[in-house]
Coordinates of C-alpha atoms and ligand atoms in Angstrom, one line a residue:
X1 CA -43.4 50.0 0.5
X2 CA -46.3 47.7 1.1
X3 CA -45.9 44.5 2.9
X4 CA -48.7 42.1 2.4
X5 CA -49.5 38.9 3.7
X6 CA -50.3 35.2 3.0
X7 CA -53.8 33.7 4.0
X8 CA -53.5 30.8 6.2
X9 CA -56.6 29.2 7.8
X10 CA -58.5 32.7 7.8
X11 CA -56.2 34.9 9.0
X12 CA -53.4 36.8 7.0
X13 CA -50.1 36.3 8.3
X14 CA -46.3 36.5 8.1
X15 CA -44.4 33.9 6.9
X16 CA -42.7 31.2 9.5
X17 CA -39.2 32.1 8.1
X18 CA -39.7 35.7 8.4
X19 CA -38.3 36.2 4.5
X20 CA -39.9 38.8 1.6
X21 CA -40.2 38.8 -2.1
X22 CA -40.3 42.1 -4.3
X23 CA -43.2 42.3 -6.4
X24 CA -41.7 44.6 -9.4
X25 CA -43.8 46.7 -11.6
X26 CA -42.8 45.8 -15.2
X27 CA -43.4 48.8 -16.5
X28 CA -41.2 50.6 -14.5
X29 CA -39.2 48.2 -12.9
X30 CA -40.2 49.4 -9.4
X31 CA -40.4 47.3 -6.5
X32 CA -44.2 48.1 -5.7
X33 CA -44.7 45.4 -2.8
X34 CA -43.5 42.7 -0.6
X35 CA -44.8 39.5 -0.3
X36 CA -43.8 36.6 2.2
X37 CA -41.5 34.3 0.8
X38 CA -43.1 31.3 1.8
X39 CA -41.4 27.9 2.8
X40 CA -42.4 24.5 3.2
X41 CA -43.6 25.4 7.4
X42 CA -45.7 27.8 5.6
X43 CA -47.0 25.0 3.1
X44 CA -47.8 22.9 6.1
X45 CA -49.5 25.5 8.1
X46 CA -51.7 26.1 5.1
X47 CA -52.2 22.0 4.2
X48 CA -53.6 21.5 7.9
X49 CA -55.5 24.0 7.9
X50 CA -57.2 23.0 4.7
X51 CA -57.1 19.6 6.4
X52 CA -58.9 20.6 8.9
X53 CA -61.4 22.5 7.3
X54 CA -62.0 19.4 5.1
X55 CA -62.5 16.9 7.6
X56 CA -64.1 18.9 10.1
X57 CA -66.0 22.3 10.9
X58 CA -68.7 23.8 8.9
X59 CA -67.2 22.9 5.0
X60 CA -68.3 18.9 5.2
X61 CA -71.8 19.8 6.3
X62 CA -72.0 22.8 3.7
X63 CA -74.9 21.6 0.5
X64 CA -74.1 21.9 -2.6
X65 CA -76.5 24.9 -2.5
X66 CA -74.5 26.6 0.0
X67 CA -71.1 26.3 -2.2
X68 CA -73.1 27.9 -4.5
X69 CA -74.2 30.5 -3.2
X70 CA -70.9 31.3 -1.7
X71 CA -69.6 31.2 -4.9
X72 CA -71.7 33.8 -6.4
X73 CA -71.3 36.0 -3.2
X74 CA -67.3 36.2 -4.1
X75 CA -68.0 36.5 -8.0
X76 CA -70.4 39.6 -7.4
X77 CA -67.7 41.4 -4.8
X78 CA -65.2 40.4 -7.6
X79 CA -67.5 42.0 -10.2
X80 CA -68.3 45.3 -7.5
X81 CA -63.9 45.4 -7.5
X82 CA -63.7 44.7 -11.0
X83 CA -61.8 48.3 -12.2
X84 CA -59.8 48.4 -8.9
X85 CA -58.8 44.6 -9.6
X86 CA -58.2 45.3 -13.4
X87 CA -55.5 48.2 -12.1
X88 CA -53.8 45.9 -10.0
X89 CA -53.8 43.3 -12.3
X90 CA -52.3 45.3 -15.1
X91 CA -49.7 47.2 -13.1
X92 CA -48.3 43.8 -11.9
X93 CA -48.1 41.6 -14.8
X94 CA -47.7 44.3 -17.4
X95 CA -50.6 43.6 -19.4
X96 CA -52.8 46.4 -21.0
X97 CA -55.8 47.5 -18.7
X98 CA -58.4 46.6 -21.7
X99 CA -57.5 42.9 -21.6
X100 CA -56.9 42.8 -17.7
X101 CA -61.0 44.2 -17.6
X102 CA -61.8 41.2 -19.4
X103 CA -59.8 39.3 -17.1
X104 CA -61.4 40.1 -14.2
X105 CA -64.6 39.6 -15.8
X106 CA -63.7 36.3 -17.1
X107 CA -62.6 35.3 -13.4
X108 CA -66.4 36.3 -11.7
X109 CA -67.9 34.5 -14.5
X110 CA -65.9 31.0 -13.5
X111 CA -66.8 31.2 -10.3
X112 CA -70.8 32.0 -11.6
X113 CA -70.1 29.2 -13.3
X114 CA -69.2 26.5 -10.9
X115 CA -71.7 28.4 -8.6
X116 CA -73.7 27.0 -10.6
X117 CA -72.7 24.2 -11.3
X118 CA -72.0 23.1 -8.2
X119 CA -75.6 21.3 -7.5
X120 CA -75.5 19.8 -11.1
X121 CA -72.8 17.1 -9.9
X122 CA -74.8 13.8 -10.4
X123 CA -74.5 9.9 -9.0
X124 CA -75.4 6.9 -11.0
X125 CA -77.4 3.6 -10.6
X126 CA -75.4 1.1 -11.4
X127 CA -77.4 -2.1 -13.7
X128 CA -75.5 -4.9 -11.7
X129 CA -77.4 -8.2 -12.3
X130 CA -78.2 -9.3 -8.6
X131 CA -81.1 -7.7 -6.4
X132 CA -79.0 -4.9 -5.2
X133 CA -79.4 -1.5 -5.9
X134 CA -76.2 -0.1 -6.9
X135 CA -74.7 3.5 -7.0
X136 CA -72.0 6.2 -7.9
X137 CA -71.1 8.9 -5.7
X138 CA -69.2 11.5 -6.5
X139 CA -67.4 13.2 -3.6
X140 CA -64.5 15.2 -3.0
X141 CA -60.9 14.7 -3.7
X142 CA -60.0 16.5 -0.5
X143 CA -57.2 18.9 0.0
X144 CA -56.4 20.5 -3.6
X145 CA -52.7 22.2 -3.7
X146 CA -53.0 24.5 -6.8
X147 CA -49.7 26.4 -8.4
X148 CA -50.4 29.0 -11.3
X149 CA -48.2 31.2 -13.5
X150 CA -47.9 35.0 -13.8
X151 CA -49.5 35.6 -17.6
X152 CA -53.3 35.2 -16.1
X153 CA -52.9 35.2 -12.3
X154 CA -56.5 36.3 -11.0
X155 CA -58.2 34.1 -13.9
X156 CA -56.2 30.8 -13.2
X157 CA -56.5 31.3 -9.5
X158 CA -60.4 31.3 -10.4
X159 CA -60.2 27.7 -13.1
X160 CA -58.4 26.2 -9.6
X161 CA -60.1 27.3 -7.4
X162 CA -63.8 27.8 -8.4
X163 CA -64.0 23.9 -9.2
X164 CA -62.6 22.9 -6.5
X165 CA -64.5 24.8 -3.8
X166 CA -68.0 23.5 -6.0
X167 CA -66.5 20.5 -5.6
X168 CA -66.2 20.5 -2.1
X169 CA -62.4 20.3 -1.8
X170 CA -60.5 22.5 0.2
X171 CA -57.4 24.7 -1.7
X172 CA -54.2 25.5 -0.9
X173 CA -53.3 27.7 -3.6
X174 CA -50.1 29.3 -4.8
X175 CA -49.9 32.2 -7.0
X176 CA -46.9 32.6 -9.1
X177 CA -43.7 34.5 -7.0
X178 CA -44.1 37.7 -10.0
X179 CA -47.9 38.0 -9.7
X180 CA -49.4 37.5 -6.5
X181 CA -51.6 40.8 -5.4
X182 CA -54.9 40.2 -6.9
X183 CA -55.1 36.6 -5.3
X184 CA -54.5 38.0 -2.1
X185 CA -56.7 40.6 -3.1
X186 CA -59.2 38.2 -3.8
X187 CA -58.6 36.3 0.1
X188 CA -59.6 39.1 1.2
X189 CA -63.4 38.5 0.4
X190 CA -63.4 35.1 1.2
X191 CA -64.4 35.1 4.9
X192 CA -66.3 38.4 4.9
X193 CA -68.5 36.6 1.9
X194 CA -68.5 33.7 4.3
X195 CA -66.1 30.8 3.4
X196 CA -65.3 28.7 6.8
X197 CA -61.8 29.8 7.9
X198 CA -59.0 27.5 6.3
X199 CA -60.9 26.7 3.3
X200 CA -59.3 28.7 1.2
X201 CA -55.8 29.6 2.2
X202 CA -53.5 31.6 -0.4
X203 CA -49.0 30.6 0.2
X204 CA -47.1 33.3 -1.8
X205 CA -43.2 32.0 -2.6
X206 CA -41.4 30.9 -5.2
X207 CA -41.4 27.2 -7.1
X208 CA -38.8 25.6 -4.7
X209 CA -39.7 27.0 -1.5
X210 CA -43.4 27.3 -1.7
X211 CA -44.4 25.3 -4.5
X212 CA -42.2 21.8 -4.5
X213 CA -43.5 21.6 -0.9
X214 CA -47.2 21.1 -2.1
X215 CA -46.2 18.3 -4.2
X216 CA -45.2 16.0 -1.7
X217 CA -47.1 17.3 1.3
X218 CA -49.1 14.2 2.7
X219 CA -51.8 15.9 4.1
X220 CA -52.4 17.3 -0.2
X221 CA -54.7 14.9 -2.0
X222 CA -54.3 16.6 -5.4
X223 CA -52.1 18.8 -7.3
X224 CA -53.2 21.3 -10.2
X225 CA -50.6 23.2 -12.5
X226 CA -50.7 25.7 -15.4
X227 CA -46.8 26.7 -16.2
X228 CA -43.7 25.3 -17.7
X229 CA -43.1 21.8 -19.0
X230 CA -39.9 21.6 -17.2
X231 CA -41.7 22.1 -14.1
X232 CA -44.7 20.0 -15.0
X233 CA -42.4 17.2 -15.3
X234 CA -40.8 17.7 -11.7
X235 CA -44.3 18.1 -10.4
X236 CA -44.9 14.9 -11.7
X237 CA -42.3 13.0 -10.2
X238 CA -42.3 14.3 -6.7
X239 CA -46.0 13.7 -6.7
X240 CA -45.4 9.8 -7.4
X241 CA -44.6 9.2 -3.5
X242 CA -47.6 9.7 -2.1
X243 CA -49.5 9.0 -5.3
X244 CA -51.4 12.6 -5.8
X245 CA -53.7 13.2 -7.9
X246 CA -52.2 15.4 -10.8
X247 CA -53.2 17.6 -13.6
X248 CA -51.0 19.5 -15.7
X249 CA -51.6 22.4 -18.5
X250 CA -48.1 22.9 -20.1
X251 CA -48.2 25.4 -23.0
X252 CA -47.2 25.1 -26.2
X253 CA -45.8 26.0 -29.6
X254 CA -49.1 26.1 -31.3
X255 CA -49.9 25.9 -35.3
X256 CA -52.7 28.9 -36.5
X257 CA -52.6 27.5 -40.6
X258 CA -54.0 30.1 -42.6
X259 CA -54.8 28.1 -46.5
X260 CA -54.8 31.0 -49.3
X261 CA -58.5 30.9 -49.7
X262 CA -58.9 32.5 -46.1
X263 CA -60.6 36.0 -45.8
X264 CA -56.9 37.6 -46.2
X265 CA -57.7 40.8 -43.8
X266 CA -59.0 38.8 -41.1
X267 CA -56.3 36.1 -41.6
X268 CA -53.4 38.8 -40.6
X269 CA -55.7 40.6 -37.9
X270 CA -56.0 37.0 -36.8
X271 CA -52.1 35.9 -37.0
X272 CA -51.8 38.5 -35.0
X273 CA -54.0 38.3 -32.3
X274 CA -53.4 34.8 -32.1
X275 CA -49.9 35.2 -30.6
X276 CA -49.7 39.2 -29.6
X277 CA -52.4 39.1 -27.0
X278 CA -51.6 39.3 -23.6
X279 CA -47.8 40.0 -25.3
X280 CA -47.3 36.8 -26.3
X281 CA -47.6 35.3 -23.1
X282 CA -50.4 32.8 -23.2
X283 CA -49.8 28.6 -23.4
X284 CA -52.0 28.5 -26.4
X285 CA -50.0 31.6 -28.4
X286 CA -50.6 30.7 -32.2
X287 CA -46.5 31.1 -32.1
X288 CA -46.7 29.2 -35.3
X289 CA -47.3 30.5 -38.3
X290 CA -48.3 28.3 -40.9
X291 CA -49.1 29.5 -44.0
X292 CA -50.4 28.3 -47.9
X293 CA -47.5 29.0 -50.7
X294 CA -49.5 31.0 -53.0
X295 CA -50.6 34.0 -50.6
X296 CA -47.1 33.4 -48.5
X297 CA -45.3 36.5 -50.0
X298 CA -47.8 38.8 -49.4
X299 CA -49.0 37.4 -45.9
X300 CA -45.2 38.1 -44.5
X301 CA -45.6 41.6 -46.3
X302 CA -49.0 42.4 -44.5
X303 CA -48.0 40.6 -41.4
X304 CA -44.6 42.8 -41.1
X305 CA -46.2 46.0 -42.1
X306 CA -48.7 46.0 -39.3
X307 CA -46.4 44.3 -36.9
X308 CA -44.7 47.6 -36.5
X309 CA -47.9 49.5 -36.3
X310 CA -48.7 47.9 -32.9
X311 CA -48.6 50.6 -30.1
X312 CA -46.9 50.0 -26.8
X313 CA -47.1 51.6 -24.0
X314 CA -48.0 51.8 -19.7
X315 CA -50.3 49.1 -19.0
X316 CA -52.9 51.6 -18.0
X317 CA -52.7 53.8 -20.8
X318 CA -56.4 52.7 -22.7
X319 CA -54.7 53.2 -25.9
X320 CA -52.0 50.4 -25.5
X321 CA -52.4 47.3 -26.8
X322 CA -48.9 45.5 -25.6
X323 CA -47.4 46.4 -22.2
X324 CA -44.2 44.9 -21.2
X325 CA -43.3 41.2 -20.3
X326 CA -43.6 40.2 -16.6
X327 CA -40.2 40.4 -15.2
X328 CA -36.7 40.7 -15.8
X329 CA -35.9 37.1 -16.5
X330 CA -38.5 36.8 -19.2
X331 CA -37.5 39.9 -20.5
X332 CA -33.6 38.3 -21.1
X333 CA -35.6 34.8 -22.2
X334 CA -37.6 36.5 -25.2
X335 CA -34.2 38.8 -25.7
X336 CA -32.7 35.5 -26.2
X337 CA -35.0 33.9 -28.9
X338 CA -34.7 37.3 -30.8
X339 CA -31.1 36.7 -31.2
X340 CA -31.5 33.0 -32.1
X341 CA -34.0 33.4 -34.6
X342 CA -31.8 35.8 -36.1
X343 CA -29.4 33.2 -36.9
X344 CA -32.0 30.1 -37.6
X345 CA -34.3 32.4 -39.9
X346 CA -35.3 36.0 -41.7
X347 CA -36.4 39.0 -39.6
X348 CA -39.2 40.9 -40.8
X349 CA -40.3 42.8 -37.8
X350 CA -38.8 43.5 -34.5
X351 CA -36.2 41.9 -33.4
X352 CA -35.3 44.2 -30.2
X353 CA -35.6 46.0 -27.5
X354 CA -39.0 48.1 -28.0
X355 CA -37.6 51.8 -28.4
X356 CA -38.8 54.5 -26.6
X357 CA -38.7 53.2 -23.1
X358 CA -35.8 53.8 -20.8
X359 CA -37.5 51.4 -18.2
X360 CA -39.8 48.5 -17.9
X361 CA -39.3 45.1 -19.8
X362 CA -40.5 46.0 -23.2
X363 CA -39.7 44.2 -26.2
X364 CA -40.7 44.5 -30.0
X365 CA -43.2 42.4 -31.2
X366 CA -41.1 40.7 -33.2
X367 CA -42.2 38.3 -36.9
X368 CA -39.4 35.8 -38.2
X369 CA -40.3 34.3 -42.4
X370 CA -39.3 31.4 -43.6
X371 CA -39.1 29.3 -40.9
X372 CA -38.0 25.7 -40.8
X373 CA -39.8 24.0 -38.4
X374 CA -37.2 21.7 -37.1
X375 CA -35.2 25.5 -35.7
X376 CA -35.7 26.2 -31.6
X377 CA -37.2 29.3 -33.0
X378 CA -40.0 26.8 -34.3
X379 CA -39.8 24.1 -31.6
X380 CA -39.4 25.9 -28.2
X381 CA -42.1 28.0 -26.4
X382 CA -40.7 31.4 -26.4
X383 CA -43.5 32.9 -24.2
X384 CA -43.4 36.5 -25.7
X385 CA -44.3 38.0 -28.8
X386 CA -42.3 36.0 -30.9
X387 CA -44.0 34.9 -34.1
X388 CA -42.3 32.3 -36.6
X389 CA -44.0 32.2 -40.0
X390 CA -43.6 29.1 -41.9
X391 CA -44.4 28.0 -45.7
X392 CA -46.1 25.4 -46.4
X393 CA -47.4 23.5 -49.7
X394 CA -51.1 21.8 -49.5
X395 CA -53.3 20.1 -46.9
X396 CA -50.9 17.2 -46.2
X397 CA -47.9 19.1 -45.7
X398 CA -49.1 22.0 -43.5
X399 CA -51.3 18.9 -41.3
X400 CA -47.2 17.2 -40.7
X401 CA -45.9 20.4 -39.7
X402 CA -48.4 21.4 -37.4
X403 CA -48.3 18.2 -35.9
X404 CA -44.2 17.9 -35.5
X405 CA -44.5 19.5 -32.6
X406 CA -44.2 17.8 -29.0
X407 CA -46.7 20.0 -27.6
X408 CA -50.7 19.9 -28.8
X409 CA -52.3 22.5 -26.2
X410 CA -53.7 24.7 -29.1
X411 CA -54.0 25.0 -33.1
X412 CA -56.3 26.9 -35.4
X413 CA -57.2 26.8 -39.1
X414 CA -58.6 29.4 -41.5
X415 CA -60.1 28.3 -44.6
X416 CA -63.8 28.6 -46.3
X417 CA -63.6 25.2 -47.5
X418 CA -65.6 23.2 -45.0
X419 CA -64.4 19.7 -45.7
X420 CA -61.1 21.2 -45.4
X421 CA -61.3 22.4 -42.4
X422 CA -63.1 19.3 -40.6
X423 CA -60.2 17.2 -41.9
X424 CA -57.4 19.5 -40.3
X425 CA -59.5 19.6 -37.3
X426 CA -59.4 15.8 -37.2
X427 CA -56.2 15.5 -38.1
X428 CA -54.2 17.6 -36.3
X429 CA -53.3 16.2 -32.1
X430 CA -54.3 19.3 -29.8
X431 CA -56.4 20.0 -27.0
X432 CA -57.9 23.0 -28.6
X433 CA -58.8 23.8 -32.4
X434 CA -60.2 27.1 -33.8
X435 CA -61.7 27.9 -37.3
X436 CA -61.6 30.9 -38.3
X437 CA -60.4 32.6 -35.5
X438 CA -57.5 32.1 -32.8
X439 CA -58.2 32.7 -28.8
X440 CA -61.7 32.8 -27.7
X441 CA -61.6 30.7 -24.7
X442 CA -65.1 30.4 -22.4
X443 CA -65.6 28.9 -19.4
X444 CA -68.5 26.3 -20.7
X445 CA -65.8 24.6 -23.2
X446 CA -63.3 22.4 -22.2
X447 CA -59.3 23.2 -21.8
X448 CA -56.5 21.2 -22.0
X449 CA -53.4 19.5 -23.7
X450 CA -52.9 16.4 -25.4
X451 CA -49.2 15.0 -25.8
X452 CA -46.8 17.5 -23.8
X453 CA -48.9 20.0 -23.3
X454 CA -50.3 17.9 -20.3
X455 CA -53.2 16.2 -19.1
X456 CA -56.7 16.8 -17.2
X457 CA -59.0 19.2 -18.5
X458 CA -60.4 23.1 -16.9
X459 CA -63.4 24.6 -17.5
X460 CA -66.9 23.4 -18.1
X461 CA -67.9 20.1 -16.4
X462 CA -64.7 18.4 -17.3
X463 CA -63.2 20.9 -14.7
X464 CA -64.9 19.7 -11.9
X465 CA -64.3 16.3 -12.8
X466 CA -60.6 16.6 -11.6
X467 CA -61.8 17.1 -8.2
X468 CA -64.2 14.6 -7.6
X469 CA -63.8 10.7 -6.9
X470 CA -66.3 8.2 -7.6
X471 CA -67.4 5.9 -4.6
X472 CA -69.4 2.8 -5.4
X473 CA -71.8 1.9 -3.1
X474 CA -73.7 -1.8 -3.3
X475 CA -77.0 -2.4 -1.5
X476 CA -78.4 -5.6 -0.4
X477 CA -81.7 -6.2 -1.6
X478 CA -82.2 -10.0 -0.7
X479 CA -82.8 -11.7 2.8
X480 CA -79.7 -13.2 3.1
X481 CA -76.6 -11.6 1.9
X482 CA -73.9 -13.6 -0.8
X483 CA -72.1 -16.1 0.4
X484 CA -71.1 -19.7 1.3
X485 CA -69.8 -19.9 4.4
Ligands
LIG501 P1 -42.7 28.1 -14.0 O1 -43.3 26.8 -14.6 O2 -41.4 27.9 -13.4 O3 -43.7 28.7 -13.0 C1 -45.1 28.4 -12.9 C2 -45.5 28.2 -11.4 O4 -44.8 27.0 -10.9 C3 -45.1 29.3 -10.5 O5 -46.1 29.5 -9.5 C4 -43.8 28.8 -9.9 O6 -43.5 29.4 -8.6 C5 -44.1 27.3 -9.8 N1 -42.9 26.4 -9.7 C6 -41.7 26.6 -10.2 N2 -40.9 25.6 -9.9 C7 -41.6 24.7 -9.1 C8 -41.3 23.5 -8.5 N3 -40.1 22.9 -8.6 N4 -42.3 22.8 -7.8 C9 -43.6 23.4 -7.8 N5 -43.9 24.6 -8.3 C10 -42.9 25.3 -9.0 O7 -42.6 29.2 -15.2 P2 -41.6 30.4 -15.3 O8 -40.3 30.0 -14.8 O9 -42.3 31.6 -14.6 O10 -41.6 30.7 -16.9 C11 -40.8 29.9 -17.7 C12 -41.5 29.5 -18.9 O11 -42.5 28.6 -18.6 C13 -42.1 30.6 -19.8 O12 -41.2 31.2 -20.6 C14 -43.1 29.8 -20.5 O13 -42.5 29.2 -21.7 C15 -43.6 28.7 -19.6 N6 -44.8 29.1 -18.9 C16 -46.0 28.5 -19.3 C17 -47.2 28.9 -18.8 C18 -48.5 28.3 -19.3 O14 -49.5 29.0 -19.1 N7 -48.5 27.1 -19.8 C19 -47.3 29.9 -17.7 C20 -46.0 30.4 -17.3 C21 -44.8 30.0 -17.9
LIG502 MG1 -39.4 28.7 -13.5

């Protein structure tokens, strides 16, 4: 069994309390590593050291050249890892090995990204009416504390951290308690490609022990978190004492509306890839179904038919296209939503426990029809390949039941009516719209939830936004300063 270590101010070590976490295979429910189960002395070893490194050492005098470069140093030894990452990344979270490969090459191209635009972060001169010249800096937040789910775990370590670090802030980041191998992986690159020790520093432990402790360590200037709503709302509230900075991405339970003039072949190909990929688990899963009365019958038909046609198997199998769910406990969550969609609506697909496997968490993708979206089935993210289809009669109606929803992370449309579709777009209150097509996420575009699906925005400039301030700065042009004393 291999024991790994956190990363704490350069150097990988043992956790203060001595205590280990299995890291379990999915697919075979194998404990494949240890981790240390991190506590809050681990938390604070790893806050002043990014302390440190933030107010001292070599990070404050780095130029925004320099983050840049290191950047790209760590995305191209990301890129020369990328099939050894991609294995690691599918055997621990499950997924198949052809989406982890675009995972890993999604996570060197953020940090490319922010490499880039790290020297592209501008002041302004401020038209104040007295002879002054006045400015905007934008500097660091400081010390970002940085907790990400298991469905992505090298990608969302890479939309924390790689904003950050162009930012100039200095990370402590904790990678979720089921998935934390390729971040540690990935600490293993950051001194060699140059980082100043402490800069980066990687806590592995679970939400209470590990991650509560970043959100109310004083030495933290700013918390980021992808993950559950129930936990972005305790985040919230333990960060109000020492007034952190907070962003929060919070899933959802989002609407892909598919009108009956839409390209019906690509409509099911695109039902299903909106909330299949990945298994299901992804906070912007089209998990709703929406679709136009006249082609409703024969959608559910198509949908069902090629539902069951989906081939699961080892994540590293190339031919698989769904692997299992992450762990145990979301294993018995999607388990449960099988059985209570039974009773709130009609099974068409699924339903079970996928056959065929004596191990690993698998599940049948599973489709319910006829859905009324006041059910759980319809309101509560089932994170899992769980599909509700729901009927619905004309623009107005399927814009109210995409909408009646408390979450607006993510929503699509499919139509070849234009005007149509720009007035869904408007209408319908998400952080995220599609047309034509559900999931395509780049790092140039913004991402982000409005109403519970959080707040903040990743990705693009708007993601390095989140970890700058703005200083003003007045200059005295005249002789004699303001004043009448
Ligand atoms: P979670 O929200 O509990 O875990 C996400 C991260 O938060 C992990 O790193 C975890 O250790 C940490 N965490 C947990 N409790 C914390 C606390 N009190 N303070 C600070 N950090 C804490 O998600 P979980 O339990 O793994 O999954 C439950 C459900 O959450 C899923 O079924 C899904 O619906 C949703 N979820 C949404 C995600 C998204 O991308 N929006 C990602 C993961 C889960
Ligand atoms: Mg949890």
């Amino acid at each position: 069994m291999q024991r790994l270590r956190m990363h704490i101010g350069g150097e990988f070590v043992e956790g203060v309390r001595k205590g280990w976490l299995p890291v379990i295979d999915p697919s075979t429910e194998d404990t494949f590593a240890e981790v240390p189960a991190g506590t809050a002395e681990d938390v604070d070893r790893a806050a002043r050291a990014a302390r440190s490194a933030f107010d001292s050492g070599d990070w404050p005098a780095t130029t925004a050249q320099d983050r840049g470069r290191l950047l790209f140093k760590l995305a191209d030894r990301i890129r020369a890892e990328a099939p050894r990452l991609a294995e690691l990344e599918a055997r621990n979270c499950g997924k198949p090995i052809v989406e982890a490969e675009f995972d890993i090459n999604d996570t060197a191209t953020c940090f490319e990204y922010y490499g880039g635009l790290a020297t592209k972060v501008l002041g302004h001169v401020n038209p104040v009416p007295d002879n002054a010249l006045s400015l905007s800096l934008r500097e660091p937040v400081g010390v970002a504390g940085q907790i990400i789910p298991w469905n992505y775990p090298l990608l969302m370590a890479a939309w924390k951290l790689a904003p950050a670090l162009a930012a100039g802030c200095t990370c402590v980041l904790k990678p979720a308690e089921q998935t934390p191998l390729t971040a540690l992986e990935l600490a293993t690159f950051f001194e060699a490609v140059g980082f100043p020790p402490g800069v980066i520093n990687i806590v592995t432990g679970d939400g209470e022990g590990a991650g509560a402790p970043i959100v109310t360590h004083p030495s933290i200037d700013k918390v980021a978190f992808t993950g559950s709503a129930a936990v972005g709302k305790i985040i919230l509230r333990n960060a109000a004492d020492s007034i952190k900075r907070v962003t929060l991405e919070l899933g959802g339970k989002s609407p892909n509306i598919f009108f009956a003039d839409a390209d019906f072949e690509a409509a099911i190909d695109g039902a299903l890839f909106g909330v299949f990929i990945n298994q299901g688990e992804v906070c912007s899963a089209g998990s709703r179904i929406l679709v136009e009365k006249p082609i409703y019958s024969k959608f559910v038909e198509a949908l069902a038919a090629k539902t069951k046609t989906i081939r699961l198997g080892a994540p590293l199998d190339r031919e698989t296209k769904m692997g299992p769910v992450v762990s145990a406990e979301q294993y018995e969550r999607v388990r449960e939503y099988q059985e209570i969609g039974k009773r709130e609506a009609r099974l068409v697909a699924g339903g079970g426990r996928a056959e065929g496997f004596k191990k690993g968490f698998y599940v049948q993708p599973t489709i319910f029809a006829d859905v009324d979206n006041s059910t759980r089935i319809a309101r509560e993210e089932v994170f899992g390949p769980v599909a509700a289809v729901i009927p619905f009669e004309g623009e107005a109606n399927a814009i109210r039941i995409a909408n009646d929803t408390p979450y607006g992370l993510a929503a699509a449309v499919w139509s070849r009516d234009i005007f149509r579709v720009m007035r869904v777009v408007k209408a319908v209150r998400a952080g995220i719209v599609w047309v034509n097509h559900m999931q395509p996420t780049y790092v140039e575009a913004p991402w982000g939830g409005y109403k519970q699906s959080g707040f903040g925005r990743e990705l693009g400039p708007w993601g390095i936004e989140e970890y700058l301030e703005t200083k003003q700065v007045h200059i005295n042009l005249n002789e004699q300063p303001i004043g009448w004393y």
